[in-house]
Amino acid sequence: MKTSFYFFLWIIIYPLLALLHNPWVYQNSFIVALFVVWGLSWVLNRNMPETLRYERVSEMATILEEVYSGNIKAFRQRLSRMVTVEFITAIYLGVAFVFVLFSMVRGSADDWIALLIFGFFAFGAISRSVKLNQAYARIKQNPSPEECASVVEGIFRVDYSGYYSNRTHTTAEAMLPPQPRHFKAFQVFSLIIAIICALFGLFYLIMSIIILAENRSAEAISGGIMYFLYGSLAAYFGTKDSVTCFYYFKKEKRNKIS
């Protein structure tokens, strides 16, 4: 599934859990939400393997084609966006870690599991951010197809040499696996969710501005910053996935005409 789907799911799951009126669920809402998201992801991967595989392969093919065609500018811009997103993610998770820790110190919460999870995710995001930034610096210093090929293999863990060898004998479209049934319906669903996610992200950004403008306490400021960062990520991925879906429909229409 697209990233915006999981942002959307994470946004709506807390109100749904609140409808249960269960004290234990309320006290452990973060853990319950995490397991629900993970469980749904597992179910989708078990029941839609061909659709999700085709989606991943298509997205990776776009990246590999940028390197193959020598479009270094587009590949470098892609890396730059990835660095920015991963950096914002790392900050968001770091602020969330501090927020939970601050709540525990004040005695208003006692959630060691959430603290450890946020700490683990924050460490992972920081590591990925550093790795991506190093890759971007390499491309900026040496903007060559060879360096791009080395970076794409190191960052995305793909066999670019195999792609290059096959690509010289066929087209990029021919290298893709057959499009699974109902993939168009899947893209329609993804587009709707992506647009809703972008709107939710905008709502969170507005809320964060209101919170930061009207409150001066450390807890309120931390919450406002978390809202701002989360809203930024949700708005970004919602917009990005919307554009990706629109590009798919435009491509399908062009193929029908031809």
mmCIF file of N, CA, C and O in Angstrom, residues 78-159:
data_model
loop_
_atom_site.group_PDB
_atom_site.id
_atom_site.type_symbol
_atom_site.label_atom_id
_atom_site.label_comp_id
_atom_site.label_asym_id
_atom_site.label_seq_id
_atom_site.Cartn_x
_atom_site.Cartn_y
_atom_site.Cartn_z
ATOM 1 N N ARG A 78 15.238 13.454 -6.424
ATOM 2 C CA ARG A 78 14.548 12.404 -5.679
ATOM 3 C C ARG A 78 15.262 12.135 -4.349
ATOM 4 O O ARG A 78 14.634 12.028 -3.294
ATOM 5 N N LEU A 79 16.574 12.020 -4.410
ATOM 6 C CA LEU A 79 17.355 11.795 -3.191
ATOM 7 C C LEU A 79 17.205 12.962 -2.223
ATOM 8 O O LEU A 79 17.106 12.760 -1.012
ATOM 9 N N SER A 80 17.194 14.175 -2.766
ATOM 10 C CA SER A 80 17.043 15.360 -1.921
ATOM 11 C C SER A 80 15.709 15.331 -1.174
ATOM 12 O O SER A 80 15.650 15.630 0.030
ATOM 13 N N ARG A 81 14.634 14.957 -1.879
ATOM 14 C CA ARG A 81 13.319 14.854 -1.228
ATOM 15 C C ARG A 81 13.334 13.766 -0.164
ATOM 16 O O ARG A 81 12.760 13.936 0.921
ATOM 17 N N MET A 82 13.974 12.652 -0.464
ATOM 18 C CA MET A 82 14.041 11.555 0.500
ATOM 19 C C MET A 82 14.806 11.960 1.753
ATOM 20 O O MET A 82 14.428 11.604 2.876
ATOM 21 N N VAL A 83 15.899 12.714 1.567
ATOM 22 C CA VAL A 83 16.673 13.208 2.713
ATOM 23 C C VAL A 83 15.805 14.107 3.581
ATOM 24 O O VAL A 83 15.781 13.978 4.814
ATOM 25 N N THR A 84 15.067 15.024 2.949
ATOM 26 C CA THR A 84 14.219 15.967 3.690
ATOM 27 C C THR A 84 13.131 15.239 4.463
ATOM 28 O O THR A 84 12.908 15.497 5.660
ATOM 29 N N VAL A 85 12.453 14.298 3.802
ATOM 30 C CA VAL A 85 11.368 13.552 4.444
ATOM 31 C C VAL A 85 11.897 12.724 5.608
ATOM 32 O O VAL A 85 11.297 12.689 6.693
ATOM 33 N N GLU A 86 13.016 12.056 5.400
ATOM 34 C CA GLU A 86 13.578 11.216 6.470
ATOM 35 C C GLU A 86 14.052 12.075 7.635
ATOM 36 O O GLU A 86 13.935 11.676 8.802
ATOM 37 N N PHE A 87 14.564 13.267 7.324
ATOM 38 C CA PHE A 87 15.011 14.177 8.383
ATOM 39 C C PHE A 87 13.826 14.656 9.217
ATOM 40 O O PHE A 87 13.885 14.675 10.456
ATOM 41 N N ILE A 88 12.728 15.029 8.547
ATOM 42 C CA ILE A 88 11.525 15.466 9.262
ATOM 43 C C ILE A 88 10.961 14.316 10.089
ATOM 44 O O ILE A 88 10.521 14.504 11.233
ATOM 45 N N THR A 89 10.981 13.103 9.518
ATOM 46 C CA THR A 89 10.512 11.928 10.249
ATOM 47 C C THR A 89 11.334 11.703 11.501
ATOM 48 O O THR A 89 10.788 11.405 12.585
ATOM 49 N N ALA A 90 12.648 11.839 11.382
ATOM 50 C CA ALA A 90 13.529 11.653 12.530
ATOM 51 C C ALA A 90 13.234 12.687 13.619
ATOM 52 O O ALA A 90 13.197 12.358 14.814
ATOM 53 N N ILE A 91 13.009 13.929 13.202
ATOM 54 C CA ILE A 91 12.691 14.980 14.175
ATOM 55 C C ILE A 91 11.357 14.678 14.854
ATOM 56 O O ILE A 91 11.220 14.800 16.081
ATOM 57 N N TYR A 92 10.356 14.283 14.052
ATOM 58 C CA TYR A 92 9.031 13.963 14.614
ATOM 59 C C TYR A 92 9.125 12.851 15.657
ATOM 60 O O TYR A 92 8.579 12.962 16.759
ATOM 61 N N LEU A 93 9.828 11.780 15.319
ATOM 62 C CA LEU A 93 9.961 10.661 16.248
ATOM 63 C C LEU A 93 10.784 11.051 17.468
ATOM 64 O O LEU A 93 10.502 10.611 18.585
ATOM 65 N N GLY A 94 11.802 11.897 17.252
ATOM 66 C CA GLY A 94 12.599 12.369 18.384
ATOM 67 C C GLY A 94 11.783 13.230 19.331
ATOM 68 O O GLY A 94 11.879 13.094 20.559
ATOM 69 N N VAL A 95 10.957 14.131 18.762
ATOM 70 C CA VAL A 95 10.084 14.973 19.586
ATOM 71 C C VAL A 95 9.060 14.112 20.322
ATOM 72 O O VAL A 95 8.763 14.339 21.501
ATOM 73 N N ALA A 96 8.518 13.089 19.632
ATOM 74 C CA ALA A 96 7.561 12.185 20.265
ATOM 75 C C ALA A 96 8.218 11.440 21.427
ATOM 76 O O ALA A 96 7.606 11.257 22.490
ATOM 77 N N PHE A 97 9.461 11.032 21.241
ATOM 78 C CA PHE A 97 10.212 10.356 22.314
ATOM 79 C C PHE A 97 10.362 11.279 23.526
ATOM 80 O O PHE A 97 10.121 10.876 24.673
ATOM 81 N N VAL A 98 10.756 12.530 23.262
ATOM 82 C CA VAL A 98 10.918 13.504 24.340
ATOM 83 C C VAL A 98 9.573 13.797 25.007
ATOM 84 O O VAL A 98 9.492 13.933 26.234
ATOM 85 N N PHE A 99 8.518 13.863 24.205
ATOM 86 C CA PHE A 99 7.176 14.142 24.735
ATOM 87 C C PHE A 99 6.736 13.044 25.700
ATOM 88 O O PHE A 99 6.227 13.320 26.789
ATOM 89 N N VAL A 100 6.920 11.784 25.300
ATOM 90 C CA VAL A 100 6.552 10.663 26.166
ATOM 91 C C VAL A 100 7.416 10.653 27.424
ATOM 92 O O VAL A 100 6.927 10.435 28.542
ATOM 93 N N LEU A 101 8.714 10.909 27.252
ATOM 94 C CA LEU A 101 9.620 10.951 28.398
ATOM 95 C C LEU A 101 9.233 12.059 29.359
ATOM 96 O O LEU A 101 9.217 11.872 30.592
ATOM 97 N N PHE A 102 8.881 13.228 28.811
ATOM 98 C CA PHE A 102 8.467 14.359 29.636
ATOM 99 C C PHE A 102 7.195 14.028 30.417
ATOM 100 O O PHE A 102 7.066 14.369 31.602
ATOM 101 N N SER A 103 6.257 13.341 29.761
ATOM 102 C CA SER A 103 5.016 12.953 30.427
ATOM 103 C C SER A 103 5.277 11.958 31.551
ATOM 104 O O SER A 103 4.641 12.011 32.607
ATOM 105 N N MET A 104 6.236 11.072 31.338
ATOM 106 C CA MET A 104 6.573 10.088 32.370
ATOM 107 C C MET A 104 7.245 10.749 33.562
ATOM 108 O O MET A 104 6.984 10.407 34.715
ATOM 109 N N VAL A 105 8.110 11.714 33.296
ATOM 110 C CA VAL A 105 8.796 12.424 34.384
ATOM 111 C C VAL A 105 7.794 13.207 35.222
ATOM 112 O O VAL A 105 7.895 13.256 36.457
ATOM 113 N N ARG A 106 6.805 13.782 34.558
ATOM 114 C CA ARG A 106 5.776 14.541 35.276
ATOM 115 C C ARG A 106 4.783 13.637 35.985
ATOM 116 O O ARG A 106 3.978 14.112 36.793
ATOM 117 N N GLY A 107 4.815 12.359 35.665
ATOM 118 C CA GLY A 107 3.920 11.423 36.320
ATOM 119 C C GLY A 107 2.557 11.318 35.694
ATOM 120 O O GLY A 107 1.670 10.638 36.222
ATOM 121 N N SER A 108 2.355 11.954 34.533
ATOM 122 C CA SER A 108 1.058 11.905 33.872
ATOM 123 C C SER A 108 0.927 10.701 32.949
ATOM 124 O O SER A 108 -0.139 10.446 32.399
ATOM 125 N N ALA A 109 2.021 9.965 32.788
ATOM 126 C CA ALA A 109 1.983 8.762 31.954
ATOM 127 C C ALA A 109 3.065 7.803 32.417
ATOM 128 O O ALA A 109 4.044 8.204 33.048
ATOM 129 N N ASP A 110 2.861 6.538 32.133
ATOM 130 C CA ASP A 110 3.844 5.513 32.490
ATOM 131 C C ASP A 110 3.872 4.474 31.373
ATOM 132 O O ASP A 110 3.359 3.364 31.521
ATOM 133 N N ASP A 111 4.463 4.857 30.247
ATOM 134 C CA ASP A 111 4.405 4.020 29.061
ATOM 135 C C ASP A 111 5.811 3.748 28.539
ATOM 136 O O ASP A 111 6.272 4.374 27.585
ATOM 137 N N TRP A 112 6.482 2.799 29.184
ATOM 138 C CA TRP A 112 7.838 2.460 28.789
ATOM 139 C C TRP A 112 7.891 1.839 27.396
ATOM 140 O O TRP A 112 8.856 2.053 26.657
ATOM 141 N N ILE A 113 6.864 1.098 27.044
ATOM 142 C CA ILE A 113 6.851 0.445 25.733
ATOM 143 C C ILE A 113 6.815 1.488 24.622
ATOM 144 O O ILE A 113 7.577 1.412 23.650
ATOM 145 N N ALA A 114 5.924 2.481 24.751
ATOM 146 C CA ALA A 114 5.848 3.549 23.750
ATOM 147 C C ALA A 114 7.171 4.305 23.675
ATOM 148 O O ALA A 114 7.627 4.666 22.580
ATOM 149 N N LEU A 115 7.781 4.534 24.825
ATOM 150 C CA LEU A 115 9.066 5.241 24.857
ATOM 151 C C LEU A 115 10.128 4.458 24.089
ATOM 152 O O LEU A 115 10.871 5.029 23.279
ATOM 153 N N LEU A 116 10.192 3.152 24.328
ATOM 154 C CA LEU A 116 11.189 2.319 23.648
ATOM 155 C C LEU A 116 10.914 2.245 22.146
ATOM 156 O O LEU A 116 11.839 2.288 21.332
ATOM 157 N N ILE A 117 9.636 2.143 21.774
ATOM 158 C CA ILE A 117 9.289 2.058 20.352
ATOM 159 C C ILE A 117 9.648 3.348 19.630
ATOM 160 O O ILE A 117 10.250 3.329 18.553
ATOM 161 N N PHE A 118 9.279 4.493 20.226
ATOM 162 C CA PHE A 118 9.629 5.777 19.607
ATOM 163 C C PHE A 118 11.146 5.948 19.527
ATOM 164 O O PHE A 118 11.666 6.468 18.535
ATOM 165 N N GLY A 119 11.845 5.507 20.564
ATOM 166 C CA GLY A 119 13.301 5.599 20.549
ATOM 167 C C GLY A 119 13.906 4.736 19.457
ATOM 168 O O GLY A 119 14.821 5.164 18.748
ATOM 169 N N PHE A 120 13.373 3.532 19.303
ATOM 170 C CA PHE A 120 13.861 2.606 18.271
ATOM 171 C C PHE A 120 13.600 3.170 16.875
ATOM 172 O O PHE A 120 14.487 3.175 16.009
ATOM 173 N N PHE A 121 12.372 3.651 16.639
ATOM 174 C CA PHE A 121 12.030 4.224 15.334
ATOM 175 C C PHE A 121 12.835 5.484 15.044
ATOM 176 O O PHE A 121 13.245 5.734 13.910
ATOM 177 N N ALA A 122 13.038 6.312 16.079
ATOM 178 C CA ALA A 122 13.809 7.542 15.896
ATOM 179 C C ALA A 122 15.246 7.219 15.501
ATOM 180 O O ALA A 122 15.815 7.855 14.598
ATOM 181 N N PHE A 123 15.830 6.217 16.161
ATOM 182 C CA PHE A 123 17.204 5.806 15.831
ATOM 183 C C PHE A 123 17.288 5.318 14.389
ATOM 184 O O PHE A 123 18.218 5.659 13.653
ATOM 185 N N GLY A 124 16.283 4.521 13.975
ATOM 186 C CA GLY A 124 16.263 4.033 12.600
ATOM 187 C C GLY A 124 16.124 5.154 11.591
ATOM 188 O O GLY A 124 16.796 5.163 10.553
ATOM 189 N N ALA A 125 15.256 6.133 11.885
ATOM 190 C CA ALA A 125 15.053 7.262 10.973
ATOM 191 C C ALA A 125 16.308 8.122 10.877
ATOM 192 O O ALA A 125 16.664 8.597 9.789
ATOM 193 N N ILE A 126 16.984 8.323 11.996
ATOM 194 C CA ILE A 126 18.227 9.098 12.001
ATOM 195 C C ILE A 126 19.293 8.389 11.168
ATOM 196 O O ILE A 126 20.003 9.012 10.361
ATOM 197 N N SER A 127 19.392 7.065 11.329
ATOM 198 C CA SER A 127 20.376 6.286 10.566
ATOM 199 C C SER A 127 20.100 6.372 9.068
ATOM 200 O O SER A 127 21.020 6.563 8.260
ATOM 201 N N ARG A 128 18.813 6.239 8.688
ATOM 202 C CA ARG A 128 18.459 6.326 7.267
ATOM 203 C C ARG A 128 18.715 7.727 6.732
ATOM 204 O O ARG A 128 19.174 7.891 5.587
ATOM 205 N N SER A 129 18.435 8.747 7.545
ATOM 206 C CA SER A 129 18.656 10.119 7.123
ATOM 207 C C SER A 129 20.138 10.374 6.846
ATOM 208 O O SER A 129 20.499 11.002 5.842
ATOM 209 N N VAL A 130 20.994 9.880 7.727
ATOM 210 C CA VAL A 130 22.442 10.045 7.551
ATOM 211 C C VAL A 130 22.913 9.328 6.294
ATOM 212 O O VAL A 130 23.689 9.866 5.489
ATOM 213 N N LYS A 131 22.415 8.109 6.091
ATOM 214 C CA LYS A 131 22.817 7.315 4.925
ATOM 215 C C LYS A 131 22.371 7.986 3.627
ATOM 216 O O LYS A 131 23.138 8.053 2.653
ATOM 217 N N LEU A 132 21.146 8.483 3.602
ATOM 218 C CA LEU A 132 20.637 9.162 2.409
ATOM 219 C C LEU A 132 21.399 10.457 2.140
ATOM 220 O O LEU A 132 21.691 10.795 0.988
ATOM 221 N N ASN A 133 21.713 11.177 3.208
ATOM 222 C CA ASN A 133 22.453 12.430 3.047
ATOM 223 C C ASN A 133 23.857 12.169 2.490
ATOM 224 O O ASN A 133 24.345 12.938 1.645
ATOM 225 N N GLN A 134 24.481 11.086 2.937
ATOM 226 C CA GLN A 134 25.796 10.719 2.407
ATOM 227 C C GLN A 134 25.702 10.359 0.927
ATOM 228 O O GLN A 134 26.573 10.728 0.128
ATOM 229 N N ALA A 135 24.632 9.643 0.565
ATOM 230 C CA ALA A 135 24.438 9.270 -0.845
ATOM 231 C C ALA A 135 24.206 10.514 -1.702
ATOM 232 O O ALA A 135 24.747 10.633 -2.814
ATOM 233 N N TYR A 136 23.398 11.436 -1.187
ATOM 234 C CA TYR A 136 23.131 12.679 -1.917
ATOM 235 C C TYR A 136 24.419 13.485 -2.096
ATOM 236 O O TYR A 136 24.660 14.049 -3.179
ATOM 237 N N ALA A 137 25.264 13.517 -1.062
ATOM 238 C CA ALA A 137 26.537 14.240 -1.150
ATOM 239 C C ALA A 137 27.442 13.610 -2.206
ATOM 240 O O ALA A 137 28.156 14.321 -2.937
ATOM 241 N N ARG A 138 27.410 12.283 -2.311
ATOM 242 C CA ARG A 138 28.218 11.589 -3.324
ATOM 243 C C ARG A 138 27.777 11.974 -4.732
ATOM 244 O O ARG A 138 28.611 12.246 -5.606
ATOM 245 N N ILE A 139 26.448 12.014 -4.953
ATOM 246 C CA ILE A 139 25.937 12.373 -6.274
ATOM 247 C C ILE A 139 26.240 13.828 -6.591
ATOM 248 O O ILE A 139 26.576 14.182 -7.728
ATOM 249 N N LYS A 140 26.128 14.676 -5.587
ATOM 250 C CA LYS A 140 26.398 16.102 -5.800
ATOM 251 C C LYS A 140 27.867 16.335 -6.136
ATOM 252 O O LYS A 140 28.203 17.182 -6.963
ATOM 253 N N GLN A 141 28.744 15.570 -5.495
ATOM 254 C CA GLN A 141 30.175 15.725 -5.728
ATOM 255 C C GLN A 141 30.603 15.079 -7.049
ATOM 256 O O GLN A 141 31.468 15.585 -7.758
ATOM 257 N N ASN A 142 29.958 13.962 -7.374
ATOM 258 C CA ASN A 142 30.316 13.246 -8.595
ATOM 259 C C ASN A 142 29.047 12.868 -9.363
ATOM 260 O O ASN A 142 28.586 11.719 -9.298
ATOM 261 N N PRO A 143 28.435 13.808 -10.081
ATOM 262 C CA PRO A 143 27.167 13.551 -10.783
ATOM 263 C C PRO A 143 27.370 12.746 -12.064
ATOM 264 O O PRO A 143 27.224 13.261 -13.180
ATOM 265 N N SER A 144 27.691 11.474 -11.891
ATOM 266 C CA SER A 144 27.932 10.615 -13.041
ATOM 267 C C SER A 144 26.971 9.426 -13.004
ATOM 268 O O SER A 144 26.491 9.030 -11.933
ATOM 269 N N PRO A 145 26.680 8.830 -14.166
ATOM 270 C CA PRO A 145 25.807 7.648 -14.195
ATOM 271 C C PRO A 145 26.346 6.501 -13.349
ATOM 272 O O PRO A 145 25.580 5.757 -12.730
ATOM 273 N N GLU A 146 27.672 6.342 -13.327
ATOM 274 C CA GLU A 146 28.283 5.271 -12.549
ATOM 275 C C GLU A 146 28.044 5.459 -11.051
ATOM 276 O O GLU A 146 27.745 4.498 -10.331
ATOM 277 N N GLU A 147 28.161 6.701 -10.590
ATOM 278 C CA GLU A 147 27.930 6.989 -9.177
ATOM 279 C C GLU A 147 26.451 6.788 -8.833
ATOM 280 O O GLU A 147 26.121 6.269 -7.755
ATOM 281 N N CYS A 148 25.566 7.193 -9.734
ATOM 282 C CA CYS A 148 24.128 6.984 -9.519
ATOM 283 C C CYS A 148 23.805 5.501 -9.410
ATOM 284 O O CYS A 148 23.006 5.077 -8.567
ATOM 285 N N ALA A 149 24.443 4.693 -10.287
ATOM 286 C CA ALA A 149 24.216 3.250 -10.260
ATOM 287 C C ALA A 149 24.689 2.655 -8.937
ATOM 288 O O ALA A 149 24.018 1.796 -8.355
ATOM 289 N N SER A 150 25.832 3.116 -8.461
ATOM 290 C CA SER A 150 26.359 2.634 -7.183
ATOM 291 C C SER A 150 25.438 3.008 -6.027
ATOM 292 O O SER A 150 25.183 2.200 -5.133
ATOM 293 N N VAL A 151 24.923 4.241 -6.065
ATOM 294 C CA VAL A 151 24.037 4.715 -4.997
ATOM 295 C C VAL A 151 22.719 3.956 -4.999
ATOM 296 O O VAL A 151 22.210 3.548 -3.950
ATOM 297 N N VAL A 152 22.147 3.753 -6.187
ATOM 298 C CA VAL A 152 20.842 3.092 -6.262
ATOM 299 C C VAL A 152 20.935 1.651 -5.769
ATOM 300 O O VAL A 152 20.002 1.124 -5.152
ATOM 301 N N GLU A 153 22.069 0.996 -6.013
ATOM 302 C CA GLU A 153 22.247 -0.367 -5.504
ATOM 303 C C GLU A 153 22.446 -0.374 -3.994
ATOM 304 O O GLU A 153 21.932 -1.255 -3.298
ATOM 305 N N GLY A 154 23.161 0.636 -3.481
ATOM 306 C CA GLY A 154 23.412 0.689 -2.046
ATOM 307 C C GLY A 154 22.216 1.115 -1.218
ATOM 308 O O GLY A 154 21.968 0.581 -0.138
ATOM 309 N N ILE A 155 21.436 2.075 -1.747
ATOM 310 C CA ILE A 155 20.292 2.607 -1.004
ATOM 311 C C ILE A 155 19.065 1.706 -1.119
ATOM 312 O O ILE A 155 18.396 1.403 -0.137
ATOM 313 N N PHE A 156 18.759 1.276 -2.340
ATOM 314 C CA PHE A 156 17.521 0.541 -2.581
ATOM 315 C C PHE A 156 17.705 -0.973 -2.616
ATOM 316 O O PHE A 156 16.728 -1.705 -2.765
ATOM 317 N N ARG A 157 18.952 -1.420 -2.512
ATOM 318 C CA ARG A 157 19.242 -2.853 -2.471
ATOM 319 C C ARG A 157 18.679 -3.582 -3.688
ATOM 320 O O ARG A 157 17.958 -4.566 -3.573
ATOM 321 N N VAL A 158 18.970 -3.071 -4.862
ATOM 322 C CA VAL A 158 18.510 -3.689 -6.104
ATOM 323 C C VAL A 158 19.715 -3.999 -6.989
ATOM 324 O O VAL A 158 20.797 -3.425 -6.817
ATOM 325 N N ASP A 159 19.506 -4.904 -7.929
ATOM 326 C CA ASP A 159 20.558 -5.297 -8.864
ATOM 327 C C ASP A 159 20.464 -4.423 -10.110
ATOM 328 O O ASP A 159 19.800 -4.795 -11.087
#
